[in-house]
Coordinates of C-alpha atoms in Angstrom, one line a residue:
M231 CA 158.5 -98.5 -76.6
L232 CA 159.4 -102.0 -75.9
H233 CA 160.1 -102.9 -72.2
R234 CA 162.7 -105.7 -71.6
L235 CA 161.8 -108.1 -68.7
T236 CA 164.9 -108.1 -66.1
V237 CA 165.9 -111.4 -64.7
F238 CA 163.8 -110.2 -61.1
D239 CA 160.6 -109.2 -63.6
Q240 CA 161.0 -112.4 -65.1
A241 CA 160.6 -114.3 -61.6
D242 CA 157.8 -112.1 -60.8
A243 CA 156.1 -113.1 -63.6
A244 CA 156.0 -116.7 -63.7
P245 CA 156.0 -117.5 -59.9
G246 CA 157.9 -121.7 -59.2
A247 CA 155.4 -124.3 -58.6
L248 CA 155.8 -123.5 -54.2
D249 CA 154.5 -119.9 -55.1
R250 CA 151.9 -120.9 -56.8
R251 CA 148.2 -120.2 -55.2
L252 CA 146.0 -123.6 -54.7
D253 CA 142.3 -122.6 -55.6
L254 CA 140.4 -124.7 -53.2
S255 CA 137.5 -123.6 -54.8
A256 CA 137.9 -125.8 -58.1
L257 CA 137.4 -128.8 -55.7
S258 CA 134.5 -130.3 -56.2
W259 CA 132.4 -132.0 -53.7
E260 CA 132.8 -135.4 -56.1
G261 CA 136.1 -135.3 -56.1
V262 CA 136.3 -134.8 -51.9
G263 CA 134.0 -137.8 -51.9
W264 CA 136.2 -139.9 -53.8
V265 CA 138.7 -139.2 -51.9
A266 CA 136.9 -139.9 -48.6
A267 CA 136.0 -143.1 -49.8
A268 CA 139.3 -144.2 -50.8
L269 CA 140.9 -143.2 -47.2
L270 CA 137.7 -144.6 -45.7
A271 CA 138.6 -147.6 -47.7
A272 CA 142.5 -147.5 -46.2
L273 CA 141.6 -146.8 -42.9
V274 CA 139.2 -149.9 -42.6
R275 CA 141.2 -152.4 -44.5
L276 CA 145.0 -151.5 -43.3
I277 CA 143.5 -151.3 -39.4
Q278 CA 145.1 -154.2 -37.7
L279 CA 145.8 -156.2 -41.0
T280 CA 147.9 -158.7 -39.7
T281 CA 146.5 -159.7 -36.4
W282 CA 144.8 -162.7 -37.4
P283 CA 147.1 -165.5 -37.8
L284 CA 146.5 -166.8 -41.7
G285 CA 143.5 -169.5 -42.1
A286 CA 144.3 -172.7 -43.5
E287 CA 143.2 -171.7 -46.8
E288 CA 145.7 -168.4 -46.7
A289 CA 148.4 -170.5 -45.3
R290 CA 148.1 -172.9 -48.3
I291 CA 148.2 -169.9 -50.7
A292 CA 151.1 -168.2 -49.5
T293 CA 153.2 -171.4 -49.0
D294 CA 152.5 -172.2 -53.4
G295 CA 153.1 -168.3 -53.5
L296 CA 156.3 -168.7 -51.5
A297 CA 157.7 -171.8 -54.1
L298 CA 156.8 -170.1 -56.8
A299 CA 158.6 -167.4 -56.3
T300 CA 161.9 -169.3 -54.8
G301 CA 161.6 -171.7 -57.6
G302 CA 159.8 -175.0 -55.7
T303 CA 157.3 -177.3 -56.4
V304 CA 153.3 -176.1 -55.8
S305 CA 150.9 -177.9 -54.4
D306 CA 148.1 -179.5 -56.3
N307 CA 145.7 -176.9 -54.9
A308 CA 147.7 -173.9 -56.7
W309 CA 146.3 -174.6 -60.1
T310 CA 142.7 -173.8 -58.8
H311 CA 143.5 -170.5 -58.9
P312 CA 146.7 -169.7 -60.3
L313 CA 146.4 -165.7 -60.3
V314 CA 146.0 -165.5 -56.9
V315 CA 149.3 -167.7 -56.4
E316 CA 151.3 -165.7 -59.2
A317 CA 150.8 -162.4 -57.5
E318 CA 151.5 -163.8 -54.1
A319 CA 154.5 -164.9 -55.5
L320 CA 155.6 -161.6 -57.1
A321 CA 154.8 -159.8 -54.0
M322 CA 156.8 -162.4 -52.1
F323 CA 160.0 -162.0 -54.3
L324 CA 159.3 -157.6 -54.1
F325 CA 159.1 -157.8 -50.3
G326 CA 160.0 -161.4 -48.8
P327 CA 157.8 -163.6 -46.9
S328 CA 155.3 -162.6 -43.9
D329 CA 151.4 -162.0 -43.0
G330 CA 151.8 -158.1 -44.4
V331 CA 153.1 -159.5 -47.3
A332 CA 150.4 -162.4 -47.9
R333 CA 147.5 -159.7 -47.2
L334 CA 149.0 -157.1 -49.1
V335 CA 147.5 -158.4 -52.7
P336 CA 144.1 -158.6 -51.5
V337 CA 144.4 -155.1 -49.7
L338 CA 145.7 -153.9 -53.5
A339 CA 142.8 -155.3 -55.4
G340 CA 140.1 -153.7 -52.6
F341 CA 141.9 -150.4 -53.8
G342 CA 141.9 -151.5 -57.1
A343 CA 137.9 -152.3 -57.1
I344 CA 137.1 -148.8 -55.7
A345 CA 139.1 -147.3 -58.6
L346 CA 137.1 -149.2 -61.3
L347 CA 133.7 -147.5 -60.0
W348 CA 134.9 -143.9 -61.2
P349 CA 134.6 -145.3 -64.9
L350 CA 131.5 -146.5 -64.6
R351 CA 129.8 -142.8 -64.2
R352 CA 129.1 -143.0 -67.2
W353 CA 126.6 -145.7 -67.3
V354 CA 125.5 -145.4 -63.8
G355 CA 125.9 -141.3 -63.2
R356 CA 128.4 -139.9 -60.9
G357 CA 126.5 -139.9 -57.7
A358 CA 125.8 -143.5 -58.3
A359 CA 129.3 -144.0 -58.7
L360 CA 130.4 -142.4 -55.7
G361 CA 127.5 -143.8 -53.7
A362 CA 128.8 -147.3 -54.6
A363 CA 132.2 -146.0 -54.2
V364 CA 131.5 -145.5 -50.3
L365 CA 129.3 -148.6 -50.1
L366 CA 132.2 -150.7 -51.6
A367 CA 134.7 -149.1 -48.9
L368 CA 132.6 -149.7 -46.0
S369 CA 130.8 -153.2 -46.8
P370 CA 132.2 -155.6 -44.3
T371 CA 132.3 -158.3 -46.4
M372 CA 134.7 -156.7 -49.2
V373 CA 136.6 -155.7 -46.3
F374 CA 137.0 -159.4 -45.3
T375 CA 137.6 -160.1 -48.7
A376 CA 140.4 -157.3 -48.8
R377 CA 141.7 -158.5 -46.1
Q378 CA 142.0 -162.5 -46.6
A379 CA 144.9 -163.9 -48.6
G380 CA 142.5 -165.3 -50.6
A381 CA 140.6 -165.1 -54.0
G382 CA 137.3 -163.1 -52.6
S383 CA 139.1 -159.7 -53.2
L384 CA 140.7 -160.5 -57.0
L385 CA 137.2 -162.4 -58.1
V386 CA 135.7 -158.3 -57.1
A387 CA 138.5 -156.7 -58.9
G388 CA 138.1 -158.8 -61.5
S389 CA 134.2 -159.0 -62.1
L390 CA 134.5 -154.9 -61.9
L391 CA 137.6 -155.0 -64.3
V392 CA 135.3 -157.0 -66.9
L393 CA 132.2 -155.4 -66.7
V394 CA 134.1 -152.0 -67.4
L395 CA 135.8 -153.2 -70.1
L396 CA 132.6 -155.1 -71.7
L397 CA 130.8 -151.7 -71.2
H398 CA 133.6 -149.5 -73.0
H399 CA 133.7 -152.7 -75.6
L400 CA 130.2 -152.2 -76.7
S401 CA 129.5 -148.5 -76.3
Q402 CA 132.7 -148.0 -78.8
P403 CA 133.8 -151.7 -80.7
T404 CA 137.0 -152.0 -81.7
T405 CA 139.4 -154.6 -82.0
L406 CA 141.9 -154.0 -79.4
S407 CA 138.8 -153.5 -77.0
A408 CA 137.5 -157.3 -77.6
V409 CA 141.2 -158.6 -77.0
A410 CA 141.2 -156.3 -73.5
T411 CA 137.7 -157.8 -72.5
G412 CA 138.5 -161.0 -73.4
A413 CA 141.8 -161.0 -71.1
A414 CA 140.0 -159.4 -68.0
A415 CA 137.5 -162.6 -68.4
G416 CA 140.5 -164.5 -68.7
L417 CA 142.0 -163.0 -65.2
L418 CA 138.6 -163.3 -63.9
L419 CA 138.8 -167.4 -64.3
L420 CA 141.9 -167.9 -63.3
T421 CA 141.0 -166.1 -59.9
G422 CA 139.4 -169.2 -58.8
P423 CA 136.6 -172.0 -59.2
L424 CA 133.9 -169.2 -58.4
G425 CA 135.0 -167.1 -61.4
W426 CA 133.6 -169.4 -63.5
V427 CA 130.3 -168.2 -62.2
A428 CA 131.4 -164.8 -61.6
L429 CA 131.7 -164.5 -65.7
P430 CA 128.7 -165.2 -66.8
L431 CA 126.9 -163.0 -63.8
T432 CA 129.2 -159.9 -64.9
A433 CA 128.8 -160.3 -68.7
G434 CA 125.2 -160.8 -68.3
A435 CA 125.0 -157.4 -66.4
G436 CA 127.3 -155.5 -69.1
I437 CA 125.1 -156.5 -71.8
A438 CA 122.0 -155.8 -70.2
M439 CA 123.5 -151.8 -68.9
A440 CA 124.6 -151.4 -72.5
G441 CA 121.1 -151.7 -73.9
G442 CA 120.6 -152.5 -77.8
R443 CA 124.4 -152.4 -77.9
R444 CA 125.8 -155.8 -79.7
A445 CA 129.3 -156.6 -79.8
R446 CA 130.3 -157.2 -83.9
P447 CA 130.4 -160.9 -85.1
R448 CA 134.5 -160.5 -86.0
D449 CA 135.4 -159.0 -82.5
L450 CA 134.4 -162.6 -81.1
S451 CA 137.5 -163.9 -82.7
G452 CA 139.4 -160.7 -80.6
L453 CA 137.7 -162.2 -77.4
A454 CA 138.5 -165.9 -78.0
V455 CA 142.0 -164.8 -78.3
G456 CA 142.7 -162.0 -75.3
L457 CA 140.8 -165.0 -73.4
L458 CA 143.1 -167.8 -74.3
L459 CA 146.4 -165.7 -74.1
V460 CA 145.8 -164.7 -70.7
L461 CA 145.1 -168.4 -69.2
I462 CA 147.5 -170.2 -71.4
T463 CA 150.4 -167.5 -70.2
L464 CA 149.5 -167.4 -66.9
S465 CA 148.0 -170.9 -66.0
T466 CA 152.2 -172.2 -67.4
A467 CA 153.3 -169.4 -65.2
L468 CA 154.8 -167.5 -68.2
F469 CA 155.4 -170.9 -70.3
T470 CA 157.7 -172.1 -67.5
R471 CA 155.2 -174.9 -66.7
P472 CA 154.0 -176.2 -69.9
G473 CA 151.4 -178.8 -68.2
G474 CA 149.8 -175.4 -66.4
F475 CA 147.0 -174.8 -68.7
S476 CA 145.6 -178.3 -68.8
E477 CA 146.1 -178.9 -65.2
F478 CA 144.3 -175.6 -64.6
L479 CA 141.2 -176.5 -66.2
S480 CA 141.0 -179.7 -64.6
A481 CA 141.2 -178.5 -61.2
S482 CA 139.9 -175.2 -61.2
L483 CA 136.8 -177.1 -62.6
G484 CA 137.1 -180.1 -60.4
A485 CA 136.9 -177.8 -57.6
L486 CA 133.8 -176.0 -58.9
W487 CA 132.0 -179.6 -58.5
R488 CA 133.0 -180.7 -55.2
E489 CA 133.1 -177.4 -53.5
H490 CA 130.2 -175.8 -55.1
L491 CA 128.1 -177.4 -57.2
A492 CA 128.1 -181.0 -55.8
N493 CA 126.8 -179.7 -52.7
A494 CA 124.3 -176.7 -54.4
G495 CA 121.9 -175.4 -51.3
T496 CA 124.1 -176.4 -48.3
Q497 CA 123.4 -174.4 -45.7
W498 CA 121.9 -172.1 -48.0
W499 CA 120.7 -169.5 -45.0
M500 CA 124.4 -168.7 -44.2
T501 CA 123.9 -165.9 -47.5
P502 CA 120.4 -164.6 -46.4
L503 CA 121.9 -163.9 -43.1
V504 CA 125.0 -161.9 -43.8
L505 CA 123.3 -160.3 -46.0
V506 CA 120.6 -159.0 -42.9
V507 CA 123.7 -159.1 -40.2
D508 CA 126.4 -157.3 -42.0
E509 CA 125.1 -155.6 -45.0
F510 CA 121.7 -154.4 -44.2
L511 CA 123.0 -151.3 -45.5
L512 CA 123.2 -152.5 -48.5
L513 CA 119.9 -154.0 -48.7
V514 CA 118.1 -151.0 -47.7
L515 CA 119.4 -148.6 -50.5
A516 CA 119.0 -151.7 -52.8
V517 CA 115.5 -151.1 -51.8
V518 CA 115.0 -147.6 -52.5
A519 CA 116.8 -148.2 -56.1
G520 CA 114.3 -150.5 -57.1
W521 CA 111.5 -147.8 -55.8
Q522 CA 113.4 -145.2 -58.1
V523 CA 113.8 -147.1 -61.1
L524 CA 109.9 -148.7 -61.0
V525 CA 108.0 -145.3 -59.6
N526 CA 110.1 -142.4 -60.1
P527 CA 112.6 -143.2 -63.0
E528 CA 112.5 -139.3 -64.2
R529 CA 114.3 -138.6 -61.4
L530 CA 117.3 -140.4 -61.8
P531 CA 120.3 -138.9 -64.5
F532 CA 119.5 -139.2 -67.9
G533 CA 120.3 -142.4 -69.7
T534 CA 121.2 -144.1 -66.1
A535 CA 117.3 -146.0 -65.9
R536 CA 118.5 -149.0 -68.0
P537 CA 121.7 -149.4 -66.2
A538 CA 120.0 -149.5 -63.0
R539 CA 117.3 -151.9 -63.9
A540 CA 120.6 -154.2 -64.6
I541 CA 122.0 -153.9 -61.9
L542 CA 118.8 -154.2 -59.9
G543 CA 118.6 -157.9 -62.1
W544 CA 122.1 -158.7 -61.5
A545 CA 121.7 -158.2 -57.4
V546 CA 118.4 -160.6 -57.3
V547 CA 120.3 -162.8 -59.3
G548 CA 123.2 -163.0 -57.9
T549 CA 121.8 -163.1 -54.7
V550 CA 120.2 -166.3 -55.6
V551 CA 123.4 -168.2 -57.4
A552 CA 125.3 -167.2 -54.0
T553 CA 122.9 -168.8 -52.1
I554 CA 122.8 -172.0 -53.7
V555 CA 126.3 -172.5 -54.7
G556 CA 128.1 -169.9 -52.9
G557 CA 129.4 -171.8 -49.8
A558 CA 129.7 -170.4 -46.3
A559 CA 132.5 -168.2 -47.9
A560 CA 133.3 -164.7 -48.1
A561 CA 134.2 -165.0 -52.0
G562 CA 130.9 -167.1 -52.4
Y563 CA 128.7 -164.5 -50.3
S564 CA 130.5 -161.3 -52.7
L565 CA 128.5 -162.6 -55.5
A566 CA 125.6 -161.1 -54.0
V567 CA 127.4 -158.3 -52.5
L568 CA 128.9 -156.6 -55.3
P569 CA 125.9 -156.0 -57.7
L570 CA 124.0 -155.1 -54.2
V571 CA 127.1 -152.4 -54.0
L572 CA 126.2 -151.4 -56.9
A573 CA 122.4 -150.9 -56.7
G574 CA 122.5 -149.6 -53.3
G575 CA 125.0 -147.1 -54.9
V576 CA 122.1 -145.9 -57.5
G577 CA 119.7 -145.8 -54.3
L578 CA 122.2 -143.9 -52.5
G579 CA 122.6 -141.5 -55.1
A580 CA 119.1 -140.8 -55.8
L581 CA 118.8 -140.4 -52.2
V582 CA 121.5 -138.1 -51.3
G583 CA 120.6 -136.2 -54.8
G584 CA 116.9 -135.9 -53.6
I585 CA 117.7 -133.5 -50.5
D586 CA 117.9 -129.7 -50.3
W587 CA 121.5 -129.8 -48.5
T588 CA 120.9 -125.7 -48.8
E589 CA 118.4 -126.3 -46.0
V590 CA 120.3 -128.7 -44.1
W591 CA 123.4 -126.8 -43.7
T592 CA 120.9 -123.5 -42.7
G593 CA 119.6 -125.4 -39.3
R594 CA 116.1 -126.3 -39.9
G595 CA 117.1 -129.6 -42.3
L596 CA 119.6 -130.1 -39.4
A597 CA 117.8 -129.6 -36.4
F598 CA 115.4 -131.9 -38.5
V599 CA 117.6 -134.8 -38.7
V600 CA 118.8 -134.6 -34.8
A601 CA 115.3 -134.6 -33.7
V602 CA 115.0 -137.9 -36.2
F603 CA 118.3 -139.4 -34.2
L604 CA 116.7 -138.6 -30.8
T605 CA 113.3 -139.6 -31.5
F606 CA 114.8 -143.0 -32.8
A607 CA 117.0 -143.6 -29.8
A608 CA 114.1 -143.0 -27.7
L609 CA 112.2 -145.4 -30.0
L610 CA 114.7 -148.3 -29.5
S611 CA 115.1 -148.0 -25.8
T612 CA 111.3 -148.3 -25.2
F613 CA 111.6 -151.1 -27.6
N614 CA 114.6 -152.2 -25.0
T615 CA 112.4 -151.7 -21.9
L616 CA 109.4 -153.6 -23.4
G617 CA 111.4 -156.4 -24.2
S618 CA 113.2 -156.9 -20.3
T619 CA 111.5 -159.2 -18.6
P620 CA 111.7 -157.6 -14.6
A621 CA 111.2 -159.4 -11.5
T622 CA 107.8 -159.6 -9.6
S623 CA 109.5 -157.0 -7.3
A624 CA 110.9 -154.9 -10.0
R625 CA 107.7 -154.4 -11.7
F626 CA 106.1 -151.4 -10.3
A627 CA 109.8 -150.1 -11.3
W628 CA 109.9 -151.2 -14.1
L629 CA 106.2 -149.9 -15.1
L630 CA 107.3 -146.3 -14.4
T631 CA 110.5 -146.3 -16.4
L632 CA 108.3 -147.3 -19.3
A633 CA 105.5 -144.6 -18.4
I634 CA 108.7 -142.1 -18.5
L635 CA 109.8 -143.2 -21.7
I636 CA 106.7 -143.4 -23.4
L637 CA 105.2 -140.1 -22.1
L638 CA 108.4 -137.9 -21.2
V639 CA 111.1 -138.6 -23.9
L640 CA 109.5 -140.7 -26.8
V641 CA 105.9 -138.6 -27.2
P642 CA 107.5 -135.2 -27.0
L643 CA 110.6 -136.2 -29.6
L644 CA 107.8 -137.7 -32.0
L645 CA 105.4 -134.4 -31.7
A646 CA 109.0 -131.7 -32.2
T647 CA 109.8 -134.3 -35.1
V648 CA 106.7 -134.0 -36.6
W649 CA 106.8 -130.3 -35.9
L650 CA 109.6 -129.3 -37.5
A651 CA 109.3 -131.3 -40.8
R652 CA 106.4 -129.5 -41.3
R653 CA 108.8 -126.2 -41.1
L654 CA 110.5 -127.9 -44.1
D655 CA 110.7 -126.1 -47.8
Q656 CA 111.2 -130.4 -48.7
P657 CA 109.8 -133.1 -48.5
A658 CA 110.9 -134.8 -45.0
T659 CA 111.4 -138.6 -46.4
G660 CA 114.6 -137.5 -48.2
L661 CA 116.2 -135.9 -44.6
V662 CA 114.2 -139.3 -42.4
G663 CA 116.3 -141.5 -44.7
L664 CA 119.8 -139.9 -44.0
A665 CA 119.0 -140.2 -40.9
V666 CA 118.6 -143.6 -41.1
L667 CA 121.6 -144.3 -43.2
L668 CA 123.8 -142.6 -40.8
V669 CA 122.6 -144.9 -38.1
L670 CA 123.2 -147.8 -40.3
G671 CA 126.3 -146.7 -41.8
A672 CA 128.0 -145.9 -38.6
V673 CA 126.8 -149.9 -37.4
T674 CA 128.1 -150.8 -40.6
L675 CA 131.6 -149.0 -40.3
H676 CA 131.7 -150.4 -36.1
T677 CA 131.3 -154.2 -37.5
G678 CA 133.8 -153.4 -40.5
V679 CA 136.2 -152.1 -38.0
M680 CA 135.7 -155.0 -35.6
L681 CA 136.6 -157.7 -38.0
G682 CA 140.4 -157.2 -36.7
A683 CA 139.7 -156.9 -33.1
T684 CA 141.2 -160.1 -31.1
N685 CA 140.8 -158.6 -27.9
V686 CA 136.8 -159.0 -28.0
N687 CA 135.2 -161.8 -28.3
R688 CA 132.3 -161.9 -31.3
P689 CA 131.3 -165.3 -31.7
G690 CA 128.3 -164.4 -33.7
E691 CA 130.3 -162.9 -36.6
P692 CA 129.4 -164.8 -39.7
L693 CA 132.3 -163.8 -42.0
L694 CA 135.0 -165.0 -38.9
I695 CA 133.8 -168.8 -39.0
G696 CA 136.2 -170.8 -39.8
S697 CA 139.0 -168.1 -39.6
T698 CA 142.7 -169.5 -37.1
T699 CA 142.4 -168.2 -33.7
P700 CA 144.3 -165.6 -32.1
A701 CA 146.0 -168.6 -30.0
V702 CA 147.5 -170.5 -32.8
G703 CA 149.9 -167.1 -33.0
R704 CA 150.8 -166.7 -29.6
W705 CA 151.3 -170.5 -29.5
I706 CA 153.5 -170.0 -32.5
A707 CA 155.6 -167.4 -31.0
R708 CA 156.0 -169.7 -27.8
I709 CA 157.7 -172.1 -29.7
E710 CA 159.9 -170.3 -31.8
T711 CA 161.4 -168.4 -28.8
L712 CA 161.5 -171.5 -27.1
S713 CA 163.8 -173.1 -30.0
A714 CA 166.1 -170.2 -30.5
D715 CA 166.5 -170.6 -26.6
L716 CA 167.7 -173.8 -26.9
T717 CA 169.3 -174.1 -30.4
T718 CA 170.8 -170.8 -31.1
F719 CA 174.0 -172.2 -31.6
T720 CA 172.9 -175.1 -33.3
Q721 CA 173.9 -174.3 -36.7
N722 CA 174.4 -176.1 -39.6
A723 CA 173.8 -175.9 -43.5
Q724 CA 169.8 -175.7 -43.4
D725 CA 169.9 -173.8 -40.5
P726 CA 172.7 -171.2 -41.0
T727 CA 171.1 -168.9 -38.1
G728 CA 170.9 -171.9 -35.9
G729 CA 167.6 -170.9 -33.3
H730 CA 165.6 -173.6 -35.7
A731 CA 166.9 -176.7 -34.9
F732 CA 163.6 -178.4 -33.1
T733 CA 162.1 -181.6 -34.3
I734 CA 158.0 -181.1 -35.2
V735 CA 155.8 -183.1 -36.2
L736 CA 152.5 -181.9 -37.9
D737 CA 149.3 -183.9 -38.0
E738 CA 148.7 -184.1 -42.2
E739 CA 145.1 -183.3 -41.2
I740 CA 146.0 -179.7 -39.7
A741 CA 149.2 -178.7 -41.1
Q742 CA 148.6 -175.6 -42.3
P743 CA 148.8 -172.6 -41.2
F744 CA 151.5 -174.0 -38.6
A745 CA 153.9 -175.1 -41.8
W746 CA 153.6 -171.9 -43.4
Y747 CA 154.4 -170.4 -39.7
L748 CA 157.2 -173.5 -38.9
R749 CA 158.6 -173.0 -42.1
D750 CA 162.1 -172.0 -41.2
F751 CA 162.6 -175.3 -39.1
P752 CA 164.1 -177.6 -41.5
N753 CA 163.5 -180.6 -39.3
L754 CA 159.5 -180.1 -39.9
R755 CA 157.9 -183.4 -41.2
V756 CA 154.1 -183.2 -42.0
V757 CA 152.9 -186.8 -41.1
N758 CA 149.2 -189.0 -41.6
A759 CA 147.8 -189.9 -38.4
D760 CA 147.3 -193.6 -40.1
E761 CA 151.1 -193.9 -41.0
P762 CA 152.5 -192.3 -37.8
A763 CA 156.4 -192.5 -39.5
T764 CA 158.1 -189.9 -37.1
G765 CA 161.5 -191.0 -37.8
T766 CA 163.8 -192.2 -35.6
T767 CA 164.9 -188.4 -33.8
P768 CA 162.0 -188.5 -30.8
P769 CA 159.9 -185.2 -31.4
D770 CA 160.4 -181.8 -29.4
V771 CA 157.0 -180.6 -30.6
V772 CA 154.2 -182.5 -32.1
I773 CA 150.7 -180.3 -33.3
A774 CA 147.6 -182.6 -33.8
L775 CA 143.9 -183.4 -33.7
P776 CA 143.6 -184.7 -30.0
E777 CA 142.5 -187.6 -31.1
H778 CA 145.3 -188.4 -33.0
V779 CA 148.0 -187.5 -30.1
P780 CA 148.0 -191.5 -29.1
A781 CA 148.8 -192.8 -33.0
L782 CA 151.5 -190.1 -33.5
L783 CA 153.0 -190.6 -30.2
G784 CA 153.2 -194.3 -30.3
A785 CA 154.8 -196.0 -26.9
Q786 CA 156.3 -192.5 -26.3
D787 CA 155.4 -190.9 -22.8
D788 CA 157.4 -188.6 -21.9
Y789 CA 155.2 -185.4 -23.6
V790 CA 152.7 -183.2 -22.2
P791 CA 149.7 -182.6 -24.6
R792 CA 147.0 -179.5 -24.4
P793 CA 144.8 -178.4 -26.1
Y794 CA 143.8 -174.8 -27.3
A795 CA 141.1 -173.5 -29.7
L796 CA 142.1 -173.8 -33.3
T797 CA 139.4 -171.9 -35.2
V798 CA 136.2 -170.0 -35.0
P799 CA 133.2 -172.5 -34.8
T800 CA 130.2 -171.6 -36.5
P801 CA 127.3 -171.0 -33.8
P802 CA 124.7 -174.0 -33.6
S803 CA 122.0 -171.1 -34.2
F804 CA 123.7 -170.6 -37.1
A805 CA 124.3 -174.4 -37.9
Q806 CA 120.3 -175.4 -37.2
P807 CA 118.3 -172.2 -37.5
D808 CA 114.8 -172.4 -35.4
W809 CA 112.6 -171.1 -38.4
G810 CA 109.7 -171.1 -35.9
A811 CA 111.6 -168.9 -33.3
L812 CA 112.9 -166.9 -35.9
L813 CA 109.4 -165.7 -37.4
A814 CA 108.0 -164.9 -34.0
G815 CA 110.5 -162.9 -33.1
L816 CA 109.9 -160.4 -35.8
T817 CA 106.8 -159.5 -33.9
D818 CA 108.7 -159.9 -30.0
P819 CA 109.9 -157.0 -28.4
A820 CA 112.6 -159.0 -26.8
Q821 CA 113.8 -160.8 -29.5
I822 CA 113.4 -157.2 -31.4
R823 CA 116.3 -155.9 -28.5
H824 CA 118.6 -158.7 -28.8
F825 CA 118.6 -158.5 -32.5
T826 CA 119.9 -154.3 -31.9
E827 CA 122.2 -155.7 -29.3
F828 CA 123.6 -158.6 -31.4
L829 CA 124.4 -156.2 -34.4
L830 CA 127.1 -154.5 -31.9
D831 CA 128.4 -157.1 -29.8
R832 CA 127.6 -160.6 -31.8
Q833 CA 127.5 -162.4 -28.9
V834 CA 125.1 -165.6 -29.4
S835 CA 123.4 -167.1 -26.3
V836 CA 125.2 -170.8 -27.2
P837 CA 128.2 -170.6 -28.1
A838 CA 129.8 -173.4 -29.6
E839 CA 132.9 -175.1 -28.6
P840 CA 135.7 -174.4 -31.0
R841 CA 137.6 -176.9 -33.2
A842 CA 140.8 -177.4 -30.9
F843 CA 144.5 -179.1 -31.7
A844 CA 146.4 -181.0 -29.0
L845 CA 150.2 -178.7 -28.8
V846 CA 152.1 -181.9 -27.0
L847 CA 155.7 -180.4 -25.7
R848 CA 158.6 -182.9 -24.3
A849 CA 158.3 -182.8 -20.6
D850 CA 161.2 -180.9 -20.4
H851 CA 160.2 -178.4 -22.7
A852 CA 156.8 -178.2 -20.7
E853 CA 158.5 -177.4 -17.8
R854 CA 159.8 -174.8 -19.5
V855 CA 156.8 -173.3 -21.1
Y856 CA 153.9 -173.8 -18.0
G857 CA 156.3 -174.2 -15.3
P858 CA 158.0 -176.8 -13.0
T859 CA 154.9 -177.8 -11.6
T860 CA 154.0 -179.2 -15.0
E861 CA 152.8 -183.1 -14.9
T862 CA 154.0 -185.5 -17.2
K863 CA 150.7 -187.0 -19.0
T864 CA 150.8 -190.5 -21.2
P865 CA 148.6 -189.7 -23.8

């Protein structure tokens, strides 16, 4: 006998979307790890994104992007990186011009780079791909490139896109995949001069990872079509600037020669310095990956040994190339950091995969990890005590402190660690490595988060060298407020809202980022100090290098100049390293102590004087800003 379902029976038989149960058991640890990597990347990249003002190069790119979005004229510099400028133009067309929008493009490119690691699981293994995603999210260099409106983040994302599409094409060659790979190569070249360096490195790594697979000869035409189609389409801004393709080739290759090849080897030590100071976690994990590939290849997932060897080779070659031609900039450092991220992912995946997590969660393994932490802390404290130089009167107290540390803290902890290690059912090396990685990971996370801090002076952070100081942003805001207070009702066709009637003169040598921030002032003039024709109207504000102020003001003496920091300087120990002292410090407890402190606070013994700019205000404006006691100075 058939039973006809009523409306209520049908509702019970097919629960709605809101009534369905969520099966949390279907979630895998791998999926949780990818979500955690994405959240970690968002946290580190978005926190305090706009606290630092735009740098000079960032401001030039943002200005060109705004000009392209509004139909204006872009600078000659725009043709060295058309993809960056066009991406900025699209963002500003959609959301309007601001620092946050200018940095939105690299942030999204940074997220895209993490997403592009997902398809690499097929070649490097699930654990290695997830490990690389976590390391890419943590890497201070990658975090910095994702927070800067420049080519660095797009260079990384473009390299990974070329790698993924090339591997896919070599495994399943079709005409469509060949065209897509060529298009990705074109995008990489359009990111900037270093794209010409990154493309052969990435292509060589992809071919080596694919092993014996080779593209068909007829696919070369597809690669060429995709490459030329993207280059011509984007370099001409969708065919609106017919001469863009030739200008791109000339400007990009010219910049490659001037900025990188002609100065090859200049400040070669900056790349190794950044790797040791900011990317030590990657170096350690790359060594672990090398050990696994050379000594224990059988512990790697099936079919991943060849790609792992290719990635290690890419890391070595990329580090050498970045050292020679990368220059002292984050985009150049990424030539070495990106393959190290992949190599570190291989090492992290092998290390984590070799741990018996059941024993860790049951207590013995966790107790051993805690003991390793405490032993490491005691050892570090002992080194710090040895590295201190007590006065003669305090020497007895110093010896007593050292004896207590060694006899009552370090030795008992070391014995407890050894005792716990013998009770483990697995080799202790994996858990020791886990403890070390947690410490290094915490230091790396701290470094990445502090890149956005402006309330703490960190003169020894190499990634921040050349960045515009926060003082620039504060004084730009003061100028805008002062102009709004005095000229709110001075409205005309060029300034319909009023408040921007100040006449401002900028020194051409340091015009950016001031020109970007003061773009709403119609009476803004950029002049050359050698030809200071400032116009008939005396300027309200002059911003120039201190040595150029007399030439720009001429006979006008009713002005008050004040110097302020413009950019973060290079510390003397970075500009001219003392190699003898560095080698001797490897065995000096005092130097080891200083280095461990430096990893956290980035303080240097001899800070450098920053490059300064002179803010020159008319005397009556200076009295409003500085107070009535301001004395007029004749420059």
